[in-house]
mmCIF file of C-alpha atoms in Angstrom:
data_model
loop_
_atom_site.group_PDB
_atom_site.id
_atom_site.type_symbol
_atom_site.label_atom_id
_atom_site.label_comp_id
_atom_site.label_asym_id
_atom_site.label_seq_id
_atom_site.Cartn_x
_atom_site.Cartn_y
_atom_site.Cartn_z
ATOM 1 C CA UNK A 1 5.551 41.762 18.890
ATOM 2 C CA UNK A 2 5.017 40.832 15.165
ATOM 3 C CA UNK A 3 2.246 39.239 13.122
ATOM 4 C CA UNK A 4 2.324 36.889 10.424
ATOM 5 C CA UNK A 5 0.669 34.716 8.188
ATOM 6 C CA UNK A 6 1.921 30.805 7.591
ATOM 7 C CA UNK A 7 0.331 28.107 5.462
ATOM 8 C CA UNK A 8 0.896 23.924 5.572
ATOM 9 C CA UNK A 9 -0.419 21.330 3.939
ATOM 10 C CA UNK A 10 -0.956 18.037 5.855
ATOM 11 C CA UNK A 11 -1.511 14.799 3.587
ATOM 12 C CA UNK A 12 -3.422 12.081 4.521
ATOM 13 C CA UNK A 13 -2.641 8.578 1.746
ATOM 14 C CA UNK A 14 -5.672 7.155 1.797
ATOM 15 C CA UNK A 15 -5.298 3.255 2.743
ATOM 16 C CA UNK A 16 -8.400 2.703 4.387
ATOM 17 C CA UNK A 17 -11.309 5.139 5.297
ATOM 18 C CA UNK A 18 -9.799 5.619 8.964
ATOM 19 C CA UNK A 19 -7.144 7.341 7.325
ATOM 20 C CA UNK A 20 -9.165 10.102 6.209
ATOM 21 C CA UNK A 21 -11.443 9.715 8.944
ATOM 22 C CA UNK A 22 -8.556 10.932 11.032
ATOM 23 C CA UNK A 23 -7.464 13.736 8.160
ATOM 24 C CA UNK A 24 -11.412 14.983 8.972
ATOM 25 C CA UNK A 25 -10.934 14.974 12.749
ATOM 26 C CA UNK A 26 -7.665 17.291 12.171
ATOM 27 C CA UNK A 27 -9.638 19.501 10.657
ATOM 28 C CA UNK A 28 -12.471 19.721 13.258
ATOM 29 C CA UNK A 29 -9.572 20.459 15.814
ATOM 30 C CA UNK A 30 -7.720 23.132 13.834
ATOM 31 C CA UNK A 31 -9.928 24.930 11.944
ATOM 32 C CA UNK A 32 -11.111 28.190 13.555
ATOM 33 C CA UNK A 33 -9.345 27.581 16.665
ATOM 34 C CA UNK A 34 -7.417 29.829 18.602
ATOM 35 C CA UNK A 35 -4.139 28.952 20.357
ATOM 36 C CA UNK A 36 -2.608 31.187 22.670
ATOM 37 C CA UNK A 37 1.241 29.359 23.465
ATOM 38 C CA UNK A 38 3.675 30.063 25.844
ATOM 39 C CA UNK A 39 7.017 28.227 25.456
ATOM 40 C CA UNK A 40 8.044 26.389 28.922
ATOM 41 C CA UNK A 41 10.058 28.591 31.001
ATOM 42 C CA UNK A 42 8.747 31.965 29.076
ATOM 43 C CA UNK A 43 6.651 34.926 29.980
ATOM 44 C CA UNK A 44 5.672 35.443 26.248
ATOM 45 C CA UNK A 45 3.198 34.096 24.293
ATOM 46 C CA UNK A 46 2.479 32.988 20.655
ATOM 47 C CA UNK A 47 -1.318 33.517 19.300
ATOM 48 C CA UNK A 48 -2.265 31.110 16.765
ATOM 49 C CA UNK A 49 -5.398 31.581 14.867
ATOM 50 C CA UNK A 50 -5.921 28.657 12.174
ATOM 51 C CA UNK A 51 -8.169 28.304 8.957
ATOM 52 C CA UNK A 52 -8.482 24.611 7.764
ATOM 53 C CA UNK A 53 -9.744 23.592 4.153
ATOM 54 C CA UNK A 54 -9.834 20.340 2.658
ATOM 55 C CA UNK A 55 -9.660 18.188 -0.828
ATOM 56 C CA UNK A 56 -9.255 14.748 -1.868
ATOM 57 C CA UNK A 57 -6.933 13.897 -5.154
ATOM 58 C CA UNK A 58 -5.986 10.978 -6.000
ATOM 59 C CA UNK A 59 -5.907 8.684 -2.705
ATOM 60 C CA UNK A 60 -4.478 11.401 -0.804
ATOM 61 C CA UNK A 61 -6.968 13.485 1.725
ATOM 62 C CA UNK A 62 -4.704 16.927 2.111
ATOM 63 C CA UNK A 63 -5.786 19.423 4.418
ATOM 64 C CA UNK A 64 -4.479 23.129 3.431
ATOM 65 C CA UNK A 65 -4.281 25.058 7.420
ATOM 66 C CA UNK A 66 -3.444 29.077 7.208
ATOM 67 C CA UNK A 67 -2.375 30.337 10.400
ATOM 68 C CA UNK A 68 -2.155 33.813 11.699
ATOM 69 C CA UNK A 69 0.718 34.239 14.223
ATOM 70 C CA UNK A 70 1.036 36.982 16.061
ATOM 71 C CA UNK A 71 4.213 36.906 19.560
ATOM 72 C CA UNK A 72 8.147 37.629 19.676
ATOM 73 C CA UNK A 73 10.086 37.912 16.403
ATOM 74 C CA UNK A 74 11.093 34.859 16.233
ATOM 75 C CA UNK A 75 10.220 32.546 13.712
ATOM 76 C CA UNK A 76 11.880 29.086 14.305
ATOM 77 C CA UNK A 77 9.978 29.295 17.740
ATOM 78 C CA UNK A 78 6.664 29.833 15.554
ATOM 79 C CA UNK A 79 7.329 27.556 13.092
ATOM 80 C CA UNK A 80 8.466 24.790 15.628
ATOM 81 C CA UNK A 81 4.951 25.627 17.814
ATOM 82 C CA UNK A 82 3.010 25.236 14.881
ATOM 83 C CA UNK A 83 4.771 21.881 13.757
ATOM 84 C CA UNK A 84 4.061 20.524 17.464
ATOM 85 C CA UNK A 85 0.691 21.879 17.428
ATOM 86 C CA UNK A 86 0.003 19.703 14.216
ATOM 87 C CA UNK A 87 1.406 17.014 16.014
ATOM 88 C CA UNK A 88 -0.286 17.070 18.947
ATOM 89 C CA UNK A 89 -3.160 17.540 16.586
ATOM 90 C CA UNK A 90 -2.478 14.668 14.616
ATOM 91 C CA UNK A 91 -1.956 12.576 18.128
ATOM 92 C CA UNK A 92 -5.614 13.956 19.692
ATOM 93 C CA UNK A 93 -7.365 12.386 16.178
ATOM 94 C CA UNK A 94 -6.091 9.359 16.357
ATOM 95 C CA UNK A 95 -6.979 8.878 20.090
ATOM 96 C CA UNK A 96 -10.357 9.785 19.154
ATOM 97 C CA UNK A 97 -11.250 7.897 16.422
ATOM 98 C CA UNK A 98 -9.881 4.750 18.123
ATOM 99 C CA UNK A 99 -12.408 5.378 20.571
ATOM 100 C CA UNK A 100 -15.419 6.027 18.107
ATOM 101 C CA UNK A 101 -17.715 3.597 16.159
ATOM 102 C CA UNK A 102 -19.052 3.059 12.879
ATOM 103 C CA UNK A 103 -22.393 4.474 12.955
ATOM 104 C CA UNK A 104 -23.752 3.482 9.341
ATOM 105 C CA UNK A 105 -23.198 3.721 5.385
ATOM 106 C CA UNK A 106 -25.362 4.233 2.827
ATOM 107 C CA UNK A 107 -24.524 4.255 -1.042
ATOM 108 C CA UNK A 108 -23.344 7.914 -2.672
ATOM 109 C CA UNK A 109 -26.882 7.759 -5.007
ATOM 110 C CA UNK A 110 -28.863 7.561 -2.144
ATOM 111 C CA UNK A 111 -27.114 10.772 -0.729
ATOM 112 C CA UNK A 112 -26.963 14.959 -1.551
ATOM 113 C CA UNK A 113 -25.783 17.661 0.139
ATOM 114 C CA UNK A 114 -27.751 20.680 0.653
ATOM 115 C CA UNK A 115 -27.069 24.629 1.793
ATOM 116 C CA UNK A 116 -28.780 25.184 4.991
ATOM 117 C CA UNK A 117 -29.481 28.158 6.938
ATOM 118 C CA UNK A 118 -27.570 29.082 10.493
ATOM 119 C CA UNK A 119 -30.086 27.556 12.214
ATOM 120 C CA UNK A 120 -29.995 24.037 10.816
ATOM 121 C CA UNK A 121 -26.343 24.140 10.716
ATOM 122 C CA UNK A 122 -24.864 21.431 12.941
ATOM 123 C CA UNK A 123 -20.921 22.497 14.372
ATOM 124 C CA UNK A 124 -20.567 18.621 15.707
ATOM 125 C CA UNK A 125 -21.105 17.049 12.167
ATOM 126 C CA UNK A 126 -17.883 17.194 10.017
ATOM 127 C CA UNK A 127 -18.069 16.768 6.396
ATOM 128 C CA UNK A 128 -15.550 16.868 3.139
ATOM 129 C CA UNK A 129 -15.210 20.272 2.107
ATOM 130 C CA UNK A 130 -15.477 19.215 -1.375
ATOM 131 C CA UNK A 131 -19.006 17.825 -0.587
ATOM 132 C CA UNK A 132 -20.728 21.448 -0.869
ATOM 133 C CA UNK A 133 -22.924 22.239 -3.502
ATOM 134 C CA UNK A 134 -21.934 25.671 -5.234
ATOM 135 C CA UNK A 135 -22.595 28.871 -2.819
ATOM 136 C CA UNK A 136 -22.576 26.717 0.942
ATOM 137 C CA UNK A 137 -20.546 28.492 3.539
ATOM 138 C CA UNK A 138 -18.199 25.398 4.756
ATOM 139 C CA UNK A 139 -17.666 23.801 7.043
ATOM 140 C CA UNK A 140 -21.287 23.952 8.228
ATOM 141 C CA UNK A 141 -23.432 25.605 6.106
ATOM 142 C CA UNK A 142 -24.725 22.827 3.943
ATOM 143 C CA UNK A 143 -25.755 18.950 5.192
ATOM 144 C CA UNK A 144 -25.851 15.260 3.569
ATOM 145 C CA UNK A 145 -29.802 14.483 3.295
ATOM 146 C CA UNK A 146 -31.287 11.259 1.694
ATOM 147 C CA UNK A 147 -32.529 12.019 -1.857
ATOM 148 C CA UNK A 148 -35.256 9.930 -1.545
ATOM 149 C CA UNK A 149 -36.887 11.064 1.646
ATOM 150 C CA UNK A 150 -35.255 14.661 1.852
ATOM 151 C CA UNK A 151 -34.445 14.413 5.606
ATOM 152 C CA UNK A 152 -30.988 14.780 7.227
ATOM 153 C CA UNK A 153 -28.523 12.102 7.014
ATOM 154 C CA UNK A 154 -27.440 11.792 9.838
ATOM 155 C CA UNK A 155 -30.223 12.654 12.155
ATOM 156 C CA UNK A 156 -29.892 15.302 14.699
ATOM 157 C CA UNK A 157 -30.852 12.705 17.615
ATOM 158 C CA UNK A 158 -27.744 10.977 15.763
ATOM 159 C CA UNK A 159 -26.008 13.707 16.450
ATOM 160 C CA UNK A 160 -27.029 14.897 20.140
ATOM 161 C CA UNK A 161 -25.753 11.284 20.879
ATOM 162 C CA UNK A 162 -21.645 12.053 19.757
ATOM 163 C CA UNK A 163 -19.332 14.489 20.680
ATOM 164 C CA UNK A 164 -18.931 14.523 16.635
ATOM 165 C CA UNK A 165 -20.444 12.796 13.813
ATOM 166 C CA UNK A 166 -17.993 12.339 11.054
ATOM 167 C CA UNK A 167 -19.084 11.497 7.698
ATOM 168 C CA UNK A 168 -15.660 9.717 5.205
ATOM 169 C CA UNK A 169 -16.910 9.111 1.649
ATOM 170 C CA UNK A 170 -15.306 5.842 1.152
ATOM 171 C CA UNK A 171 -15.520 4.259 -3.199
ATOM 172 C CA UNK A 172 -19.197 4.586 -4.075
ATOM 173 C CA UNK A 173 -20.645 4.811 -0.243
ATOM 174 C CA UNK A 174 -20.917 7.099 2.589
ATOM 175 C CA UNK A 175 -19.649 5.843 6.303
ATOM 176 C CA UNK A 176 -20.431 7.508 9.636
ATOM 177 C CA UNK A 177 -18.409 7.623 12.304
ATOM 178 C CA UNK A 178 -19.212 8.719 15.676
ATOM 179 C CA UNK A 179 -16.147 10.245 18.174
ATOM 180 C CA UNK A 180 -15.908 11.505 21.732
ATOM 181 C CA UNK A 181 -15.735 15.742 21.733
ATOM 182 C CA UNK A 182 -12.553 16.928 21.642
ATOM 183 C CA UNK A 183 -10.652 18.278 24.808
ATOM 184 C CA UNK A 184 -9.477 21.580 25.714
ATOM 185 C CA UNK A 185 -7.002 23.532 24.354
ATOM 186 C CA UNK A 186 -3.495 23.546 25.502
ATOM 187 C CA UNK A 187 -1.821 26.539 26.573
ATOM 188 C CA UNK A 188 1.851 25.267 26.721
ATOM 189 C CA UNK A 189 4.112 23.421 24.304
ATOM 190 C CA UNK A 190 7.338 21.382 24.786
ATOM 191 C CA UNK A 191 9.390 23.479 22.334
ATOM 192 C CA UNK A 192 12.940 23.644 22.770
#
């Protein structure tokens, strides 16, 4: 057995806001998750452990994933697992968002983005990592609130309601997307 550490970068062009809408909902399924892969027909098995950041530059949402691997010495089966996985990834967003709806939008003025403590933190809302004001732990340690009233944008009965709330900062306004919660992890991969 052997351990090592990988990074990718997935790019997102920005065309329209579902575009990074589904960038965001990669990056609710990858980052922090665990993978534990066997390749059909095998007795051995690939752990994946993934870290998922993101930025937006110039029209293009990119999402930066570093994954631990630790199985067999053999690194064409890793790297082809962890292509698939992205895939598959990829494929699970889509599906979700096409089942989601808009939820509401509200101008960037009207919005801020505050460090909270654990206990506010919300794991089902998804938010830009770039949003965070200096110091937040991300993904959830800091949330969008309304300047003008200082409560939560969106709402936590908002949130109770959605598997995930996502927010997509789209020109000079925020949109909110709600999604179904993600399924379970796979344990097997088509690899060949």
């Amino acid at each position: 057995m052997v351990s090592c550490v990988g990074s990718w970068e997935l790019e997102f062009k920005q065309e329209a806001s579902k575009d990074v809408l589904v960038g965001l909902v990669v990056k609710d399924l990858l980052h922090g998750s665990s993978y534990d892969l066997r390749p059909p027909g095998r007795e051995d098995v690939f752990a994946f452990d993934l870290v998922a950041a993101d930025e937006f530059d110039n029209d293009v949402y990119r999402l930066s994933v570093d994954i631990s691997i630790e199985g067999p010495d053999e690194a064409e089966v890793a790297q082809d697992m962890a292509m698939l996985l992205f895939d598959e990834a990829v494929i699970e967003a889509q599906e979700l968002v096409s089942r989601g709806v808009e939820l509401g939008e509200r101008p960037t003025s009207e919005v801020d983005f505050v460090e909270v403590v654990e206990d506010v933190e919300r794991w089902d809302l998804v938010v830009p990592d770039w949003l965070a004001p200096d110091g937040a732990v991300v993904p959830f340690g800091f949330r969008p609130r309304c300047r003008e009233s200082g409560e939560f944008w969106p709402e936590n009965h908002l949130l109770d309601a959605h598997g995930r709330v996502v927010l997509v900062p789209d020109n000079d306004q925020f949109l909110l997307f709600g999604i179904p919660a993600p399924s379970e992890h796979k344990t097997e991969l088509p690899v060949s």
